[in-house]
Amino acid sequence: MKAQKSPLFNPVYIKDRRLPNRFAVAPMTRVSADAAGVPTSQMRDYYAAFAKGGFGMIITEGTYTDNLYSQASANQPGLTDTAQLAGWKNVVQKVKRSDTVFISQLMHAGALSRFLENTIAPSAVLPLDSLPTESEMREKPYPMPREMDFEDMEKIREGFVKAALLAQEAGFDGVELHAANGYLFDQFITPETNQRADNYGGPVENQLRLLAEVFNAIKKVVKPDFLIGIRFSEGKVNDLAYRWEGGAETARAIYREVAKIKPDYIHIAAEGGKWARECLFPDGSSSNSIARELAGVPVIANGGMHDQDLAQKLLSTGHADLISIGRAAIANPDFPNKILTAQEVVPFDPGMITPEITLANTREYWAQIGQEWLS
């Protein structure tokens, strides 16, 4: 395989934004902000390394949007105040020295917060408490959430709008609304966690209503060229095996409604890291190809995309327009440059993110084997 002929190195547009290649960094929880949710210099260097390493797009870890109920974990970064804004400005300034599109992922934990004593959710349903992938989030069980009322929803909309405006002020190229992995918007999409009998429960249109309202509220106030993407998944951080009961039929129903929202791109997560297992349906279609067909916008595939044969196959067969890489990017912040120049790729080692998923843990891993990370 000659790297220069790979479709992964062809430029692509998301709306009017040109990306130099098809490689994106997937959002990964690193819980390395300070106690007030302010991004650190270590986070600045972390994200800048991906930009320098050739990624055409970088999506941040989930960033909380209000100080009420949105925060999922301690040391999670936020976008709620001037201090956090200043921290992100420092990160953006260094990242944007390279030719990359930088996206802030905005999230609300809903019921899946191990940081808060009191949580809210579409319905008062106790979350499954299987161990999540993030080791330091195992400290305590999820609390029973309170069912959200309309005032809660209004505050959620306000929080996302403010966070998006702060992201724009910080210099980000756009935001990604986190509607995947079992967090708030996904809790609305999931029948087991959404038992509401009002306009936010029941049919798919209702399940997506709050997400659509947040999207439209953001779109009204940001600049026209500011990107707004959405990330979806079937699996949850607390239930990796979860699948939509109707399979491809449910995917079509969901993405038919998502098409009405008109996001600038769709990002589909494979929480367990295996694309075929988590995104491919028996009829040969995939959640990616269905979203791409119905929404008509660029789709990012995820789940083992460090496998170049798989990544190229998805691009060439209509399943995706871009691919996002997670753990392989931790091991190789310069993954695209290595592929382009036929350098050896460092295999991911679980020790890079255990016993903690922090940046400090990863740096210590490399120090123990006598190498410098993010050099």
C-alpha positions as a printed Julia matrix, in Angstrom:
375×3 Matrix{Float64}:
   0.0    0.0    0.0
   1.4    3.38  -1.0
   0.32   5.96   1.53
   0.16   8.79  -0.98
  -2.61   6.95  -2.86
  -4.68   6.33   0.25
  -8.06   8.13   0.28
  -7.33   8.9    3.94
  -5.04  11.68   2.75
  -7.53  13.3    0.42
  -8.91  16.63   1.64
 -12.58  16.85   2.6
 -14.99  19.66   3.38
 -17.38  19.98   6.29
 -19.63  22.8    5.17
 -17.1   25.45   4.09
 -14.23  24.15   6.24
 -11.5   22.31   4.38
  -9.81  19.47   6.23
  -6.43  18.37   4.82
  -7.14  14.67   5.38
  -9.72  12.22   6.76
  -8.09  11.64  10.16
  -9.85  12.91  13.27
  -8.94  12.54  16.94
 -11.88  11.01  18.79
 -13.04  12.66  22.01
 -11.42  10.86  24.94
 -12.03  11.46  28.63
  -8.74  12.47  30.28
  -9.94  14.28  33.45
  -6.83  16.44  33.55
  -8.26  19.92  34.03
  -7.79  21.61  37.39
 -10.39  21.32  40.13
 -12.29  24.3   38.71
 -12.55  22.74  35.26
  -9.89  25.0   33.74
  -7.75  23.42  31.0
  -4.09  23.07  31.94
  -0.82  23.55  30.09
  -0.56  19.77  29.92
  -3.88  19.68  28.04
  -2.59  22.42  25.72
   0.45  20.34  24.8
  -1.68  17.18  24.46
  -4.07  18.63  21.9
  -1.32  20.55  20.09
   0.61  17.3   19.6
  -2.27  15.87  17.58
  -2.37  18.98  15.41
   1.37  18.89  14.84
   1.1   15.14  14.18
  -1.08  15.65  11.14
  -4.68  15.11  12.26
  -7.05  17.06  10.05
  -9.64  17.3   12.81
  -9.43  17.18  16.58
 -12.44  16.79  18.87
 -11.95  17.54  22.54
 -13.01  15.39  25.43
 -16.54  15.96  26.7
 -16.77  19.44  28.21
 -19.49  20.29  30.69
 -21.89  23.12  29.94
 -23.3   24.33  33.26
 -22.6   24.22  36.97
 -25.9   22.6   37.88
 -26.1   19.0   36.66
 -23.92  18.62  33.58
 -20.55  17.61  35.05
 -19.73  13.9   34.82
 -16.49  13.66  36.8
 -13.92  15.54  38.85
 -11.26  17.35  36.82
 -13.45  17.35  33.73
 -12.98  20.56  31.73
 -15.87  22.97  31.42
 -16.95  25.92  29.28
 -19.04  27.91  31.71
 -16.97  30.89  32.87
 -14.15  33.29  32.03
 -11.43  31.21  33.7
 -12.31  28.14  31.68
 -12.56  30.32  28.56
  -9.05  31.65  29.16
  -7.72  28.12  29.63
  -9.26  26.94  26.38
  -7.94  30.01  24.54
  -4.42  28.92  25.47
  -5.12  25.45  24.1
  -6.71  26.71  20.88
  -3.92  29.17  20.13
  -1.31  26.43  20.11
  -3.47  23.91  18.25
  -4.35  26.37  15.5
  -0.7   26.87  14.58
  -1.28  23.75  12.5
  -3.73  23.13   9.66
  -6.48  21.4   11.6
 -10.15  21.89  12.45
 -10.58  22.04  16.22
 -13.96  21.08  17.71
 -15.17  21.38  21.29
 -17.38  18.49  22.36
 -20.15  19.76  24.63
 -21.86  17.3   26.95
 -24.32  16.93  29.77
 -23.94  13.83  31.94
 -27.59  13.5   32.87
 -27.91  10.4   35.05
 -24.34   9.24  34.38
 -22.44  11.43  36.82
 -20.29   9.98  39.57
 -19.24  13.49  40.55
 -22.62  14.88  41.6
 -24.73  13.77  44.54
 -27.92  14.89  42.78
 -28.54  14.23  39.09
 -31.32  14.7   36.56
 -32.47  12.57  33.65
 -35.42  12.18  31.27
 -36.97   9.75  33.77
 -36.23   8.62  37.31
 -34.52   5.39  36.26
 -31.49   4.15  38.18
 -28.64   3.66  35.68
 -27.06   0.29  35.2
 -23.91   0.24  37.26
 -21.62  -2.0   35.25
 -18.07  -0.74  35.43
 -17.35   2.01  32.91
 -14.15   2.09  30.89
 -12.82   5.07  32.87
 -11.19   3.54  35.93
 -11.36   6.5   38.29
 -15.1    6.88  37.69
 -15.72   3.65  39.62
 -15.48   5.27  43.01
 -19.2    5.34  43.79
 -22.46   4.13  42.29
 -24.64   6.33  40.15
 -27.33   8.09  42.21
 -31.03   7.82  41.39
 -31.74  10.77  39.08
 -34.65  13.15  39.42
 -36.96  13.34  36.41
 -36.32  16.58  34.57
 -39.0   19.24  34.35
 -39.38  21.96  31.73
 -37.39  24.45  33.8
 -34.47  22.0   33.86
 -34.67  21.73  30.08
 -34.59  25.49  29.67
 -31.48  25.72  31.84
 -29.87  22.95  29.78
 -30.58  24.86  26.57
 -29.15  28.02  28.09
 -26.04  26.18  29.26
 -25.3   24.7   25.84
 -25.84  28.04  24.1
 -23.5   29.83  26.5
 -20.88  27.09  26.17
 -21.07  27.22  22.37
 -20.61  30.99  22.39
 -17.63  30.61  24.72
 -16.2   27.94  22.4
 -16.55  30.34  19.49
 -14.87  33.1   21.51
 -12.04  30.73  22.44
 -11.33  30.19  18.75
 -12.77  26.72  18.17
 -14.01  25.97  14.67
 -17.2   24.43  16.01
 -18.85  22.24  18.61
 -19.99  18.64  18.72
 -23.12  17.87  20.72
 -22.56  14.65  22.64
 -25.65  12.51  22.08
 -23.8    9.2   22.51
 -22.5    6.74  25.09
 -25.43   6.93  27.48
 -25.18  10.61  28.44
 -28.13  13.02  28.59
 -29.23  13.29  24.95
 -28.69   9.54  24.52
 -30.82   8.94  27.61
 -33.66  10.65  25.75
 -33.08   8.48  22.66
 -33.04   5.26  24.7
 -36.52   3.9   25.57
 -35.29   2.18  28.74
 -34.19   5.52  30.21
 -36.89   7.71  28.66
 -40.31   6.79  29.99
 -41.84  10.23  29.58
 -45.43  10.65  28.41
 -45.04  14.26  27.21
 -43.54  15.74  24.02
 -40.06  14.53  25.0
 -40.89  10.83  25.19
 -42.39   8.12  23.02
 -41.89   8.55  19.25
 -38.41   9.14  17.85
 -39.31  12.72  16.98
 -40.01  13.37  20.66
 -36.88  11.55  21.82
 -34.77  13.91  19.7
 -36.72  17.05  20.55
 -34.42  18.46  23.26
 -31.35  17.76  21.12
 -32.99  19.57  18.18
 -33.96  22.5   20.41
 -30.4   22.84  21.71
 -28.97  22.58  18.19
 -31.31  25.23  16.82
 -30.73  27.56  19.77
 -26.97  27.38  19.18
 -27.32  27.83  15.43
 -29.28  31.06  15.94
 -26.48  32.78  17.85
 -23.17  31.52  16.39
 -21.52  32.69  13.18
 -22.66  31.02   9.94
 -19.33  29.24   9.42
 -19.23  27.83  12.96
 -19.65  24.06  12.72
 -22.21  22.12  14.77
 -21.88  18.34  14.65
 -23.6   15.6   16.64
 -22.2   12.32  17.98
 -24.38   9.22  18.38
 -23.86   5.6   19.46
 -25.76   2.52  20.48
 -23.47   1.3   23.29
 -23.23   3.15  26.6
 -20.28   3.65  28.94
 -22.24   1.7   31.55
 -23.71  -0.82  29.07
 -21.31  -1.55  26.22
 -23.49  -4.36  24.87
 -26.61  -2.2   24.43
 -28.1   -2.26  20.94
 -31.17  -0.69  19.39
 -33.91  -3.29  19.46
 -34.96  -2.63  15.86
 -31.42  -2.65  14.45
 -31.2   -1.0   11.04
 -34.89  -0.1   11.13
 -34.36   1.92  14.33
 -31.23   3.51  12.86
 -33.26   4.65   9.85
 -35.97   6.1   12.06
 -33.42   7.99  14.16
 -31.31   9.35  11.31
 -34.4   10.32   9.33
 -35.23  12.66  12.2
 -31.62  13.75  12.61
 -31.64  14.78   8.95
 -34.33  17.32   9.83
 -32.0   18.88  12.41
 -29.41  19.41   9.65
 -26.15  19.02  11.56
 -22.94  19.88   9.73
 -21.61  16.38  10.35
 -22.51  13.18  12.2
 -20.0   11.26  14.31
 -20.91   7.69  15.27
 -19.07   6.18  18.21
 -18.28   2.51  18.69
 -17.88   2.59  22.45
 -16.36  -0.89  22.61
 -13.84  -0.1   19.9
 -15.08  -2.61  17.3
 -16.78  -1.0   14.31
 -18.25  -4.13  12.7
 -19.62  -5.45  15.99
 -21.2   -2.15  16.99
 -22.16  -0.41  13.75
 -22.71  -3.06  11.08
 -26.15  -4.6   10.54
 -26.9   -8.07   9.1
 -28.17  -6.61   5.81
 -24.75  -5.07   5.11
 -25.78  -1.53   5.97
 -24.29   0.27   8.94
 -25.35   3.08  11.23
 -22.75   5.13   9.34
 -24.03   4.4    5.85
 -27.64   4.94   6.94
 -26.8    8.3    8.52
 -24.81   9.29   5.44
 -27.64   8.32   3.09
 -30.45   9.99   5.01
 -28.74  13.11   6.37
 -26.53  13.85   3.39
 -23.71  15.27   5.51
 -20.17  14.01   6.21
 -20.11  11.05   8.59
 -17.22  10.13  10.88
 -16.7    6.41  11.61
 -15.12   5.2   14.83
 -14.05   1.88  16.34
 -10.72   0.31  15.44
  -9.94   2.85  12.72
  -6.21   2.51  13.3
  -6.68  -0.52  11.01
  -5.88   1.19   7.74
  -7.46  -1.51   5.6
 -10.76  -1.12   7.45
 -10.58   2.67   7.41
  -9.95   2.81   3.67
 -12.69   0.26   3.0
 -15.27   2.35   4.83
 -14.32   5.46   2.87
 -14.34   3.68  -0.47
 -17.63   1.8    0.06
 -19.8    4.69   1.19
 -19.88   4.02   4.92
 -17.98   7.12   6.0
 -16.22  10.32   4.96
 -13.77  10.56   7.87
 -12.48   8.24  10.56
 -11.79   9.03  14.21
  -9.02   7.4   16.21
  -8.8    7.16  19.98
  -6.35   4.9   21.76
  -3.99   4.61  18.8
  -3.73   8.4   18.88
  -2.72   8.3   22.53
   0.11   5.94  21.56
   0.85   7.93  18.4
  -0.1   11.61  18.52
   1.56  11.79  15.09
  -0.41   8.85  13.68
  -1.26  10.44  10.29
   2.32  11.61   9.73
   3.62   8.15  10.57
   1.24   6.52   8.1
   2.09   9.04   5.41
   5.83   8.5    5.8
   5.6    4.71   6.39
   6.99   4.89   9.93
   6.33   2.18  12.49
   3.23   2.75  14.6
   3.52   2.2   18.36
   0.97  -0.36  19.59
  -1.44   0.89  22.24
  -0.7   -0.45  25.72
  -3.48  -0.41  28.37
  -0.87   0.87  30.81
  -1.04   4.19  28.99
  -4.44   4.86  30.57
  -4.38   2.65  33.68
  -4.63   2.76  36.61
  -5.85   6.28  35.68
  -6.88   7.83  32.38
  -5.17  11.12  33.17
  -2.5   12.75  31.04
  -0.13  12.48  33.99
  -0.58   8.7   33.97
   0.23   8.51  30.26
   3.3   10.67  30.68
   4.47   8.48  33.56
   4.02   5.37  31.4
   6.4    6.76  28.78
   8.86   7.93  31.42
   9.04   4.42  32.86
  10.13   3.02  29.5
  12.66   5.8   29.06
  10.84   7.83  26.43
   9.31  11.28  26.36
   5.64  11.6   25.44
   4.47  14.58  23.35
   8.06  15.42  22.46
